[in-house]
Protein backbone atom coordinates (compact mmCIF):
# COMPACT_ATOMS: atom_id res chain seq x y z
CA UNK A 1 0.00 0.00 0.00
CA UNK A 2 1.24 3.43 -0.84
CA UNK A 3 2.48 5.59 1.99
CA UNK A 4 2.27 8.78 -0.01
CA UNK A 5 1.22 11.73 2.14
CA UNK A 6 -1.38 14.31 1.31
CA UNK A 7 -4.21 12.19 -0.12
CA UNK A 8 -5.91 11.22 3.11
CA UNK A 9 -9.40 11.17 4.55
CA UNK A 10 -9.86 10.01 8.12
CA UNK A 11 -13.27 9.24 9.60
CA UNK A 12 -12.41 9.59 13.25
CA UNK A 13 -12.79 6.71 15.67
CA UNK A 14 -12.71 7.35 19.42
CA UNK A 15 -10.08 4.84 20.42
CA UNK A 16 -6.37 4.97 21.10
CA UNK A 17 -5.38 2.06 18.90
CA UNK A 18 -5.50 2.81 15.18
CA UNK A 19 -6.77 0.38 12.59
CA UNK A 20 -4.62 -0.29 9.52
CA UNK A 21 -5.01 2.29 6.80
CA UNK A 22 -6.94 1.30 3.69
CA UNK A 23 -6.41 2.76 0.24
CA UNK A 24 -9.64 3.95 -1.35
CA UNK A 25 -9.09 3.72 -5.07
CA UNK A 26 -12.42 2.43 -6.40
CA UNK A 27 -13.73 4.99 -8.88
CA UNK A 28 -17.40 4.32 -8.13
CA UNK A 29 -16.83 4.68 -4.38
CA UNK A 30 -14.97 7.95 -4.86
CA UNK A 31 -17.73 9.28 -7.11
CA UNK A 32 -20.23 8.44 -4.38
CA UNK A 33 -18.12 10.21 -1.79
CA UNK A 34 -17.49 13.29 -3.95
CA UNK A 35 -21.18 14.28 -3.97
CA UNK A 36 -21.33 17.47 -1.83
CA UNK A 37 -24.51 16.52 0.06
CA UNK A 38 -23.04 13.15 0.97
CA UNK A 39 -19.90 14.84 2.26
CA UNK A 40 -22.06 17.08 4.49
CA UNK A 41 -24.09 14.12 5.74
CA UNK A 42 -21.00 12.04 6.46
CA UNK A 43 -19.38 14.87 8.38
CA UNK A 44 -22.56 15.40 10.40
CA UNK A 45 -22.64 11.71 11.35
CA UNK A 46 -18.95 11.82 12.23
CA UNK A 47 -19.31 14.89 14.47
CA UNK A 48 -22.72 14.30 16.04
CA UNK A 49 -23.13 10.54 16.05
CA UNK A 50 -25.90 8.30 14.71
CA UNK A 51 -28.93 9.88 13.05
CA UNK A 52 -31.95 8.97 10.98
CA UNK A 53 -32.63 10.27 7.50
CA UNK A 54 -35.25 12.59 9.01
CA UNK A 55 -32.89 14.11 11.59
CA UNK A 56 -30.22 14.58 8.93
CA UNK A 57 -32.75 16.26 6.65
CA UNK A 58 -33.73 18.74 9.40
CA UNK A 59 -30.13 19.45 10.36
CA UNK A 60 -28.91 20.03 6.80
CA UNK A 61 -31.99 21.62 5.24
CA UNK A 62 -32.67 18.68 2.90
CA UNK A 63 -35.73 16.52 2.30
CA UNK A 64 -36.01 13.05 3.82
CA UNK A 65 -36.24 11.32 0.46
CA UNK A 66 -32.93 12.87 -0.56
CA UNK A 67 -31.12 11.95 2.65
CA UNK A 68 -32.48 8.38 2.51
CA UNK A 69 -31.14 7.95 -1.02
CA UNK A 70 -27.73 9.41 -0.19
CA UNK A 71 -27.45 7.26 2.96
CA UNK A 72 -28.10 4.12 0.92
CA UNK A 73 -25.40 5.16 -1.58
CA UNK A 74 -22.91 5.84 1.23
CA UNK A 75 -23.77 2.49 2.82
CA UNK A 76 -23.31 0.75 -0.53
CA UNK A 77 -19.62 1.64 -0.46
CA UNK A 78 -19.07 1.14 3.25
CA UNK A 79 -18.95 4.76 4.42
CA UNK A 80 -22.01 4.46 6.69
CA UNK A 81 -23.94 1.58 8.22
CA UNK A 82 -27.01 0.97 10.31
CA UNK A 83 -26.14 1.03 14.00
CA UNK A 84 -26.35 -2.25 15.85
CA UNK A 85 -27.33 -0.41 19.04
CA UNK A 86 -30.42 1.19 17.52
CA UNK A 87 -31.36 -2.06 15.79
CA UNK A 88 -31.21 -3.92 19.11
CA UNK A 89 -33.24 -1.22 20.88
CA UNK A 90 -35.92 -1.52 18.21
CA UNK A 91 -36.11 -5.28 18.85
CA UNK A 92 -34.98 -6.08 15.31
CA UNK A 93 -31.98 -7.86 13.87
CA UNK A 94 -32.69 -7.12 10.22
CA UNK A 95 -33.35 -3.79 8.43
CA UNK A 96 -37.03 -2.97 8.10
CA UNK A 97 -39.00 -0.34 6.23
CA UNK A 98 -41.44 -0.06 9.14
CA UNK A 99 -39.09 1.42 11.72
CA UNK A 100 -36.69 4.34 11.94
CA UNK A 101 -33.32 3.40 10.56
CA UNK A 102 -30.37 4.87 12.43
CA UNK A 103 -27.09 5.35 10.61
CA UNK A 104 -23.54 5.95 11.75
CA UNK A 105 -20.31 6.80 9.97
CA UNK A 106 -18.02 3.79 9.63
CA UNK A 107 -14.69 4.81 11.21
CA UNK A 108 -11.33 4.09 9.65
CA UNK A 109 -8.13 5.47 8.17
CA UNK A 110 -8.96 5.75 4.47
CA UNK A 111 -6.33 7.02 2.07
CA UNK A 112 -6.60 7.97 -1.56
CA UNK A 113 -4.14 6.78 -4.22
CA UNK A 114 -1.23 9.18 -4.76
CA UNK A 115 -1.69 11.48 -7.72
CA UNK A 116 0.96 9.66 -9.75
CA UNK A 117 -1.22 6.54 -9.77
CA UNK A 118 -4.55 8.23 -10.48
CA UNK A 119 -6.12 7.77 -13.90
CA UNK A 120 -7.36 10.93 -15.65
CA UNK A 121 -10.95 10.08 -14.66
CA UNK A 122 -10.00 9.34 -11.06
CA UNK A 123 -7.98 12.55 -10.92
CA UNK A 124 -11.02 14.53 -12.08
CA UNK A 125 -13.16 12.97 -9.33
CA UNK A 126 -10.46 13.69 -6.73
CA UNK A 127 -10.27 17.31 -7.89
CA UNK A 128 -14.03 17.67 -7.40
CA UNK A 129 -13.96 15.95 -4.01
CA UNK A 130 -11.10 18.11 -2.73
CA UNK A 131 -12.57 21.32 -4.12
CA UNK A 132 -15.83 20.89 -2.21
CA UNK A 133 -14.16 19.60 0.95
CA UNK A 134 -11.55 22.37 1.19
CA UNK A 135 -14.07 25.12 0.42
CA UNK A 136 -16.46 23.80 3.09
CA UNK A 137 -13.63 23.56 5.65
CA UNK A 138 -12.45 27.10 5.07
CA UNK A 139 -15.98 28.52 5.14
CA UNK A 140 -16.76 26.72 8.40
CA UNK A 141 -13.49 27.84 10.02
CA UNK A 142 -14.12 31.49 9.13
CA UNK A 143 -17.78 31.39 10.17
CA UNK A 144 -17.19 29.74 13.54
CA UNK A 145 -14.26 32.01 14.35
CA UNK A 146 -16.27 35.12 13.53
CA UNK A 147 -19.33 33.89 15.42
CA UNK A 148 -17.45 33.04 18.62
CA UNK A 149 -19.11 35.03 21.39
CA UNK A 150 -17.42 37.36 23.83
CA UNK A 151 -16.67 35.62 27.09
CA UNK A 152 -16.79 32.16 25.48
CA UNK A 153 -13.71 30.27 26.75
CA UNK A 154 -13.58 28.43 23.43
CA UNK A 155 -13.32 31.67 21.45
CA UNK A 156 -9.53 31.20 21.43
CA UNK A 157 -9.78 27.59 20.26
CA UNK A 158 -8.78 28.29 16.66
CA UNK A 159 -5.04 27.60 16.50
CA UNK A 160 -3.40 27.66 13.11
CA UNK A 161 0.11 27.88 11.72
CA UNK A 162 1.57 28.89 8.37
CA UNK A 163 5.21 28.21 7.71
CA UNK A 164 7.77 26.41 5.58
CA UNK A 165 10.02 23.42 6.06
CA UNK A 166 12.59 21.84 3.73
CA UNK A 167 12.18 18.06 3.42
CA UNK A 168 12.95 15.24 1.05
CA UNK A 169 10.09 13.06 -0.18
CA UNK A 170 10.94 10.23 2.26
CA UNK A 171 11.09 12.76 5.11
CA UNK A 172 7.70 14.18 4.07
CA UNK A 173 6.18 10.68 4.20
CA UNK A 174 7.63 10.19 7.67
CA UNK A 175 6.38 13.63 8.76
CA UNK A 176 2.87 12.78 7.59
CA UNK A 177 2.80 9.41 9.38
CA UNK A 178 3.96 11.10 12.59
CA UNK A 179 1.09 13.55 12.28
CA UNK A 180 -1.42 10.70 11.94
CA UNK A 181 0.19 8.95 14.91
CA UNK A 182 -0.18 12.16 16.96
CA UNK A 183 -3.91 12.30 16.20
CA UNK A 184 -4.32 8.67 17.20
CA UNK A 185 -2.39 9.26 20.44
CA UNK A 186 -4.95 11.83 21.58
CA UNK A 187 -8.00 9.74 20.70
CA UNK A 188 -9.83 8.03 23.56
CA UNK A 189 -13.17 6.36 24.20
CA UNK A 190 -16.07 8.35 25.61
CA UNK A 191 -15.59 6.73 29.01
CA UNK A 192 -12.14 8.35 29.29
CA UNK A 193 -13.06 11.74 27.83
CA UNK A 194 -13.46 14.65 30.31
CA UNK A 195 -16.95 16.18 30.37
CA UNK A 196 -15.62 19.60 29.28
CA UNK A 197 -13.94 18.21 26.14
CA UNK A 198 -15.26 19.19 22.71
CA UNK A 199 -14.85 17.65 19.28
CA UNK A 200 -12.16 19.44 17.28
CA UNK A 201 -11.91 19.42 13.51
CA UNK A 202 -8.32 18.79 12.43
CA UNK A 203 -6.98 19.34 8.92
CA UNK A 204 -3.49 18.80 7.50
CA UNK A 205 -2.32 20.46 4.29
CA UNK A 206 1.19 20.57 2.86
CA UNK A 207 2.40 21.19 -0.68
CA UNK A 208 5.69 22.02 -2.42
CA UNK A 209 6.41 25.67 -3.08
CA UNK A 210 6.63 26.73 -6.76
CA UNK A 211 10.02 26.17 -8.32
CA UNK A 212 12.10 29.25 -9.14
CA UNK A 213 10.92 30.75 -12.43
CA UNK A 214 7.46 29.15 -12.18
CA UNK A 215 5.96 31.58 -9.72
CA UNK A 216 3.57 34.18 -11.14
CA UNK A 217 3.79 37.31 -8.94
CA UNK A 218 0.32 38.32 -10.12
CA UNK A 219 -1.10 35.22 -8.41
CA UNK A 220 0.28 35.41 -4.91
CA UNK A 221 -1.76 34.08 -1.96
CA UNK A 222 -2.66 37.70 -1.16
CA UNK A 223 -4.09 38.68 -4.54
CA UNK A 224 -6.88 37.21 -6.69
CA UNK A 225 -6.25 35.40 -9.94
CA UNK A 226 -6.29 37.75 -12.94
CA UNK A 227 -8.14 35.11 -14.91
CA UNK A 228 -11.85 34.33 -14.95
CA UNK A 229 -13.06 31.65 -12.52
CA UNK A 230 -12.96 28.07 -13.80
CA UNK A 231 -16.24 26.13 -14.17
CA UNK A 232 -15.49 24.46 -10.82
CA UNK A 233 -14.68 27.65 -8.93
CA UNK A 234 -17.14 28.90 -6.32
CA UNK A 235 -19.32 31.84 -7.25
CA UNK A 236 -17.93 35.23 -6.22
CA UNK A 237 -19.17 36.39 -2.84
CA UNK A 238 -19.28 39.71 -1.12
CA UNK A 239 -16.12 39.66 1.01
CA UNK A 240 -16.64 39.38 4.73
CA UNK A 241 -15.08 41.96 7.02
CA UNK A 242 -11.67 40.81 8.13
CA UNK A 243 -11.41 39.83 11.76
CA UNK A 244 -8.27 40.11 13.87
CA UNK A 245 -6.04 37.09 13.86
CA UNK A 246 -6.75 34.68 16.67
CA UNK A 247 -4.38 35.13 19.56
CA UNK A 248 -3.24 31.54 19.32
CA UNK A 249 -2.62 31.73 15.59
CA UNK A 250 0.99 31.55 14.50
CA UNK A 251 2.93 32.25 11.36
CA UNK A 252 6.43 30.86 11.47
CA UNK A 253 9.45 32.47 9.87
CA UNK A 254 10.44 31.03 6.51
CA UNK A 255 13.09 28.40 6.75
mmCIF file of C-alpha atoms in Angstrom:
data_model
loop_
_atom_site.group_PDB
_atom_site.id
_atom_site.type_symbol
_atom_site.label_atom_id
_atom_site.label_comp_id
_atom_site.label_asym_id
_atom_site.label_seq_id
_atom_site.Cartn_x
_atom_site.Cartn_y
_atom_site.Cartn_z
ATOM 1 C CA UNK A 1 0.000 0.000 0.000
ATOM 2 C CA UNK A 2 1.242 3.428 -0.841
ATOM 3 C CA UNK A 3 2.479 5.590 1.990
ATOM 4 C CA UNK A 4 2.267 8.777 -0.013
ATOM 5 C CA UNK A 5 1.218 11.734 2.144
ATOM 6 C CA UNK A 6 -1.376 14.308 1.315
ATOM 7 C CA UNK A 7 -4.214 12.195 -0.120
ATOM 8 C CA UNK A 8 -5.908 11.220 3.109
ATOM 9 C CA UNK A 9 -9.400 11.166 4.550
ATOM 10 C CA UNK A 10 -9.858 10.014 8.120
ATOM 11 C CA UNK A 11 -13.275 9.238 9.600
ATOM 12 C CA UNK A 12 -12.413 9.586 13.250
ATOM 13 C CA UNK A 13 -12.786 6.714 15.669
ATOM 14 C CA UNK A 14 -12.715 7.346 19.424
ATOM 15 C CA UNK A 15 -10.082 4.838 20.420
ATOM 16 C CA UNK A 16 -6.370 4.974 21.103
ATOM 17 C CA UNK A 17 -5.380 2.055 18.900
ATOM 18 C CA UNK A 18 -5.502 2.815 15.183
ATOM 19 C CA UNK A 19 -6.772 0.375 12.586
ATOM 20 C CA UNK A 20 -4.615 -0.295 9.517
ATOM 21 C CA UNK A 21 -5.006 2.295 6.799
ATOM 22 C CA UNK A 22 -6.942 1.298 3.686
ATOM 23 C CA UNK A 23 -6.409 2.756 0.237
ATOM 24 C CA UNK A 24 -9.638 3.954 -1.347
ATOM 25 C CA UNK A 25 -9.090 3.721 -5.073
ATOM 26 C CA UNK A 26 -12.417 2.434 -6.395
ATOM 27 C CA UNK A 27 -13.729 4.990 -8.881
ATOM 28 C CA UNK A 28 -17.405 4.316 -8.129
ATOM 29 C CA UNK A 29 -16.825 4.677 -4.380
ATOM 30 C CA UNK A 30 -14.974 7.950 -4.855
ATOM 31 C CA UNK A 31 -17.728 9.281 -7.112
ATOM 32 C CA UNK A 32 -20.230 8.440 -4.380
ATOM 33 C CA UNK A 33 -18.116 10.214 -1.791
ATOM 34 C CA UNK A 34 -17.490 13.294 -3.949
ATOM 35 C CA UNK A 35 -21.182 14.277 -3.966
ATOM 36 C CA UNK A 36 -21.328 17.466 -1.827
ATOM 37 C CA UNK A 37 -24.507 16.522 0.058
ATOM 38 C CA UNK A 38 -23.038 13.148 0.972
ATOM 39 C CA UNK A 39 -19.904 14.843 2.265
ATOM 40 C CA UNK A 40 -22.057 17.076 4.491
ATOM 41 C CA UNK A 41 -24.089 14.119 5.737
ATOM 42 C CA UNK A 42 -20.998 12.036 6.461
ATOM 43 C CA UNK A 43 -19.378 14.869 8.384
ATOM 44 C CA UNK A 44 -22.565 15.405 10.404
ATOM 45 C CA UNK A 45 -22.636 11.706 11.353
ATOM 46 C CA UNK A 46 -18.946 11.820 12.234
ATOM 47 C CA UNK A 47 -19.314 14.887 14.466
ATOM 48 C CA UNK A 48 -22.723 14.300 16.041
ATOM 49 C CA UNK A 49 -23.130 10.543 16.051
ATOM 50 C CA UNK A 50 -25.899 8.303 14.706
ATOM 51 C CA UNK A 51 -28.927 9.877 13.053
ATOM 52 C CA UNK A 52 -31.949 8.974 10.978
ATOM 53 C CA UNK A 53 -32.633 10.268 7.496
ATOM 54 C CA UNK A 54 -35.251 12.589 9.014
ATOM 55 C CA UNK A 55 -32.894 14.111 11.592
ATOM 56 C CA UNK A 56 -30.224 14.576 8.927
ATOM 57 C CA UNK A 57 -32.752 16.262 6.655
ATOM 58 C CA UNK A 58 -33.731 18.736 9.395
ATOM 59 C CA UNK A 59 -30.131 19.447 10.361
ATOM 60 C CA UNK A 60 -28.908 20.033 6.800
ATOM 61 C CA UNK A 61 -31.993 21.617 5.239
ATOM 62 C CA UNK A 62 -32.671 18.682 2.904
ATOM 63 C CA UNK A 63 -35.727 16.516 2.304
ATOM 64 C CA UNK A 64 -36.012 13.049 3.816
ATOM 65 C CA UNK A 65 -36.243 11.321 0.458
ATOM 66 C CA UNK A 66 -32.926 12.866 -0.561
ATOM 67 C CA UNK A 67 -31.116 11.949 2.653
ATOM 68 C CA UNK A 68 -32.480 8.379 2.514
ATOM 69 C CA UNK A 69 -31.145 7.954 -1.019
ATOM 70 C CA UNK A 70 -27.730 9.410 -0.189
ATOM 71 C CA UNK A 71 -27.447 7.263 2.962
ATOM 72 C CA UNK A 72 -28.098 4.125 0.916
ATOM 73 C CA UNK A 73 -25.401 5.157 -1.575
ATOM 74 C CA UNK A 74 -22.906 5.842 1.235
ATOM 75 C CA UNK A 75 -23.766 2.489 2.816
ATOM 76 C CA UNK A 76 -23.313 0.750 -0.533
ATOM 77 C CA UNK A 77 -19.622 1.638 -0.464
ATOM 78 C CA UNK A 78 -19.069 1.137 3.254
ATOM 79 C CA UNK A 79 -18.953 4.763 4.423
ATOM 80 C CA UNK A 80 -22.009 4.464 6.687
ATOM 81 C CA UNK A 81 -23.941 1.581 8.225
ATOM 82 C CA UNK A 82 -27.006 0.966 10.312
ATOM 83 C CA UNK A 83 -26.143 1.032 14.005
ATOM 84 C CA UNK A 84 -26.347 -2.251 15.848
ATOM 85 C CA UNK A 85 -27.325 -0.410 19.037
ATOM 86 C CA UNK A 86 -30.419 1.192 17.515
ATOM 87 C CA UNK A 87 -31.355 -2.059 15.794
ATOM 88 C CA UNK A 88 -31.206 -3.915 19.111
ATOM 89 C CA UNK A 89 -33.237 -1.218 20.877
ATOM 90 C CA UNK A 90 -35.921 -1.515 18.213
ATOM 91 C CA UNK A 91 -36.108 -5.278 18.853
ATOM 92 C CA UNK A 92 -34.977 -6.083 15.310
ATOM 93 C CA UNK A 93 -31.977 -7.859 13.873
ATOM 94 C CA UNK A 94 -32.686 -7.120 10.218
ATOM 95 C CA UNK A 95 -33.350 -3.793 8.429
ATOM 96 C CA UNK A 96 -37.029 -2.969 8.100
ATOM 97 C CA UNK A 97 -39.002 -0.337 6.229
ATOM 98 C CA UNK A 98 -41.443 -0.059 9.145
ATOM 99 C CA UNK A 99 -39.087 1.423 11.724
ATOM 100 C CA UNK A 100 -36.689 4.341 11.944
ATOM 101 C CA UNK A 101 -33.319 3.396 10.564
ATOM 102 C CA UNK A 102 -30.374 4.868 12.429
ATOM 103 C CA UNK A 103 -27.088 5.349 10.613
ATOM 104 C CA UNK A 104 -23.540 5.955 11.751
ATOM 105 C CA UNK A 105 -20.308 6.800 9.969
ATOM 106 C CA UNK A 106 -18.020 3.788 9.626
ATOM 107 C CA UNK A 107 -14.695 4.811 11.208
ATOM 108 C CA UNK A 108 -11.331 4.091 9.655
ATOM 109 C CA UNK A 109 -8.127 5.468 8.166
ATOM 110 C CA UNK A 110 -8.955 5.748 4.468
ATOM 111 C CA UNK A 111 -6.325 7.021 2.074
ATOM 112 C CA UNK A 112 -6.597 7.973 -1.565
ATOM 113 C CA UNK A 113 -4.138 6.776 -4.218
ATOM 114 C CA UNK A 114 -1.226 9.176 -4.763
ATOM 115 C CA UNK A 115 -1.690 11.477 -7.719
ATOM 116 C CA UNK A 116 0.964 9.664 -9.752
ATOM 117 C CA UNK A 117 -1.220 6.536 -9.770
ATOM 118 C CA UNK A 118 -4.548 8.231 -10.483
ATOM 119 C CA UNK A 119 -6.116 7.773 -13.897
ATOM 120 C CA UNK A 120 -7.362 10.932 -15.651
ATOM 121 C CA UNK A 121 -10.952 10.081 -14.660
ATOM 122 C CA UNK A 122 -9.998 9.341 -11.059
ATOM 123 C CA UNK A 123 -7.982 12.546 -10.921
ATOM 124 C CA UNK A 124 -11.017 14.534 -12.076
ATOM 125 C CA UNK A 125 -13.155 12.975 -9.326
ATOM 126 C CA UNK A 126 -10.463 13.693 -6.729
ATOM 127 C CA UNK A 127 -10.274 17.309 -7.888
ATOM 128 C CA UNK A 128 -14.033 17.666 -7.400
ATOM 129 C CA UNK A 129 -13.963 15.954 -4.013
ATOM 130 C CA UNK A 130 -11.099 18.109 -2.735
ATOM 131 C CA UNK A 131 -12.574 21.318 -4.116
ATOM 132 C CA UNK A 132 -15.831 20.893 -2.214
ATOM 133 C CA UNK A 133 -14.164 19.602 0.951
ATOM 134 C CA UNK A 134 -11.546 22.374 1.195
ATOM 135 C CA UNK A 135 -14.067 25.117 0.418
ATOM 136 C CA UNK A 136 -16.456 23.801 3.087
ATOM 137 C CA UNK A 137 -13.633 23.561 5.654
ATOM 138 C CA UNK A 138 -12.450 27.103 5.071
ATOM 139 C CA UNK A 139 -15.975 28.519 5.135
ATOM 140 C CA UNK A 140 -16.758 26.718 8.402
ATOM 141 C CA UNK A 141 -13.488 27.840 10.020
ATOM 142 C CA UNK A 142 -14.116 31.493 9.125
ATOM 143 C CA UNK A 143 -17.777 31.391 10.166
ATOM 144 C CA UNK A 144 -17.190 29.738 13.544
ATOM 145 C CA UNK A 145 -14.261 32.014 14.347
ATOM 146 C CA UNK A 146 -16.266 35.124 13.533
ATOM 147 C CA UNK A 147 -19.334 33.887 15.424
ATOM 148 C CA UNK A 148 -17.446 33.044 18.624
ATOM 149 C CA UNK A 149 -19.110 35.033 21.385
ATOM 150 C CA UNK A 150 -17.419 37.360 23.835
ATOM 151 C CA UNK A 151 -16.674 35.616 27.090
ATOM 152 C CA UNK A 152 -16.790 32.164 25.477
ATOM 153 C CA UNK A 153 -13.706 30.270 26.747
ATOM 154 C CA UNK A 154 -13.580 28.426 23.432
ATOM 155 C CA UNK A 155 -13.315 31.675 21.453
ATOM 156 C CA UNK A 156 -9.534 31.202 21.428
ATOM 157 C CA UNK A 157 -9.782 27.589 20.263
ATOM 158 C CA UNK A 158 -8.778 28.295 16.662
ATOM 159 C CA UNK A 159 -5.035 27.595 16.504
ATOM 160 C CA UNK A 160 -3.395 27.656 13.108
ATOM 161 C CA UNK A 161 0.106 27.885 11.716
ATOM 162 C CA UNK A 162 1.572 28.889 8.366
ATOM 163 C CA UNK A 163 5.214 28.207 7.705
ATOM 164 C CA UNK A 164 7.771 26.411 5.576
ATOM 165 C CA UNK A 165 10.023 23.418 6.062
ATOM 166 C CA UNK A 166 12.593 21.841 3.735
ATOM 167 C CA UNK A 167 12.180 18.063 3.420
ATOM 168 C CA UNK A 168 12.946 15.240 1.045
ATOM 169 C CA UNK A 169 10.093 13.057 -0.178
ATOM 170 C CA UNK A 170 10.943 10.234 2.264
ATOM 171 C CA UNK A 171 11.091 12.761 5.105
ATOM 172 C CA UNK A 172 7.703 14.177 4.070
ATOM 173 C CA UNK A 173 6.176 10.682 4.198
ATOM 174 C CA UNK A 174 7.628 10.192 7.668
ATOM 175 C CA UNK A 175 6.381 13.633 8.759
ATOM 176 C CA UNK A 176 2.867 12.777 7.591
ATOM 177 C CA UNK A 177 2.804 9.409 9.376
ATOM 178 C CA UNK A 178 3.964 11.096 12.587
ATOM 179 C CA UNK A 179 1.095 13.553 12.278
ATOM 180 C CA UNK A 180 -1.423 10.702 11.935
ATOM 181 C CA UNK A 181 0.193 8.952 14.915
ATOM 182 C CA UNK A 182 -0.175 12.156 16.959
ATOM 183 C CA UNK A 183 -3.909 12.300 16.203
ATOM 184 C CA UNK A 184 -4.316 8.669 17.203
ATOM 185 C CA UNK A 185 -2.388 9.262 20.436
ATOM 186 C CA UNK A 186 -4.952 11.832 21.576
ATOM 187 C CA UNK A 187 -7.998 9.744 20.699
ATOM 188 C CA UNK A 188 -9.835 8.028 23.558
ATOM 189 C CA UNK A 189 -13.175 6.361 24.197
ATOM 190 C CA UNK A 190 -16.067 8.353 25.607
ATOM 191 C CA UNK A 191 -15.591 6.734 29.013
ATOM 192 C CA UNK A 192 -12.140 8.353 29.287
ATOM 193 C CA UNK A 193 -13.056 11.744 27.834
ATOM 194 C CA UNK A 194 -13.458 14.646 30.315
ATOM 195 C CA UNK A 195 -16.952 16.181 30.370
ATOM 196 C CA UNK A 196 -15.620 19.599 29.279
ATOM 197 C CA UNK A 197 -13.938 18.208 26.145
ATOM 198 C CA UNK A 198 -15.256 19.187 22.710
ATOM 199 C CA UNK A 199 -14.853 17.648 19.285
ATOM 200 C CA UNK A 200 -12.155 19.436 17.283
ATOM 201 C CA UNK A 201 -11.908 19.417 13.515
ATOM 202 C CA UNK A 202 -8.318 18.791 12.427
ATOM 203 C CA UNK A 203 -6.977 19.337 8.923
ATOM 204 C CA UNK A 204 -3.494 18.798 7.498
ATOM 205 C CA UNK A 205 -2.324 20.461 4.290
ATOM 206 C CA UNK A 206 1.185 20.565 2.864
ATOM 207 C CA UNK A 207 2.396 21.193 -0.683
ATOM 208 C CA UNK A 208 5.694 22.017 -2.417
ATOM 209 C CA UNK A 209 6.414 25.673 -3.085
ATOM 210 C CA UNK A 210 6.626 26.733 -6.759
ATOM 211 C CA UNK A 211 10.022 26.168 -8.319
ATOM 212 C CA UNK A 212 12.098 29.247 -9.141
ATOM 213 C CA UNK A 213 10.916 30.748 -12.425
ATOM 214 C CA UNK A 214 7.457 29.147 -12.185
ATOM 215 C CA UNK A 215 5.959 31.582 -9.722
ATOM 216 C CA UNK A 216 3.566 34.177 -11.137
ATOM 217 C CA UNK A 217 3.788 37.306 -8.940
ATOM 218 C CA UNK A 218 0.317 38.318 -10.117
ATOM 219 C CA UNK A 219 -1.101 35.218 -8.410
ATOM 220 C CA UNK A 220 0.282 35.413 -4.909
ATOM 221 C CA UNK A 221 -1.755 34.075 -1.964
ATOM 222 C CA UNK A 222 -2.660 37.698 -1.161
ATOM 223 C CA UNK A 223 -4.089 38.679 -4.542
ATOM 224 C CA UNK A 224 -6.877 37.205 -6.688
ATOM 225 C CA UNK A 225 -6.254 35.396 -9.939
ATOM 226 C CA UNK A 226 -6.294 37.749 -12.941
ATOM 227 C CA UNK A 227 -8.143 35.108 -14.908
ATOM 228 C CA UNK A 228 -11.851 34.327 -14.945
ATOM 229 C CA UNK A 229 -13.059 31.654 -12.525
ATOM 230 C CA UNK A 230 -12.961 28.075 -13.799
ATOM 231 C CA UNK A 231 -16.235 26.130 -14.169
ATOM 232 C CA UNK A 232 -15.492 24.463 -10.821
ATOM 233 C CA UNK A 233 -14.676 27.653 -8.933
ATOM 234 C CA UNK A 234 -17.141 28.896 -6.322
ATOM 235 C CA UNK A 235 -19.320 31.837 -7.251
ATOM 236 C CA UNK A 236 -17.929 35.229 -6.222
ATOM 237 C CA UNK A 237 -19.172 36.390 -2.839
ATOM 238 C CA UNK A 238 -19.278 39.712 -1.119
ATOM 239 C CA UNK A 239 -16.118 39.657 1.014
ATOM 240 C CA UNK A 240 -16.643 39.380 4.734
ATOM 241 C CA UNK A 241 -15.077 41.963 7.025
ATOM 242 C CA UNK A 242 -11.675 40.811 8.133
ATOM 243 C CA UNK A 243 -11.410 39.830 11.763
ATOM 244 C CA UNK A 244 -8.268 40.115 13.866
ATOM 245 C CA UNK A 245 -6.037 37.086 13.863
ATOM 246 C CA UNK A 246 -6.747 34.680 16.670
ATOM 247 C CA UNK A 247 -4.385 35.128 19.556
ATOM 248 C CA UNK A 248 -3.240 31.539 19.323
ATOM 249 C CA UNK A 249 -2.618 31.730 15.591
ATOM 250 C CA UNK A 250 0.988 31.550 14.504
ATOM 251 C CA UNK A 251 2.932 32.254 11.365
ATOM 252 C CA UNK A 252 6.431 30.857 11.465
ATOM 253 C CA UNK A 253 9.449 32.471 9.867
ATOM 254 C CA UNK A 254 10.439 31.035 6.509
ATOM 255 C CA UNK A 255 13.093 28.396 6.748
#
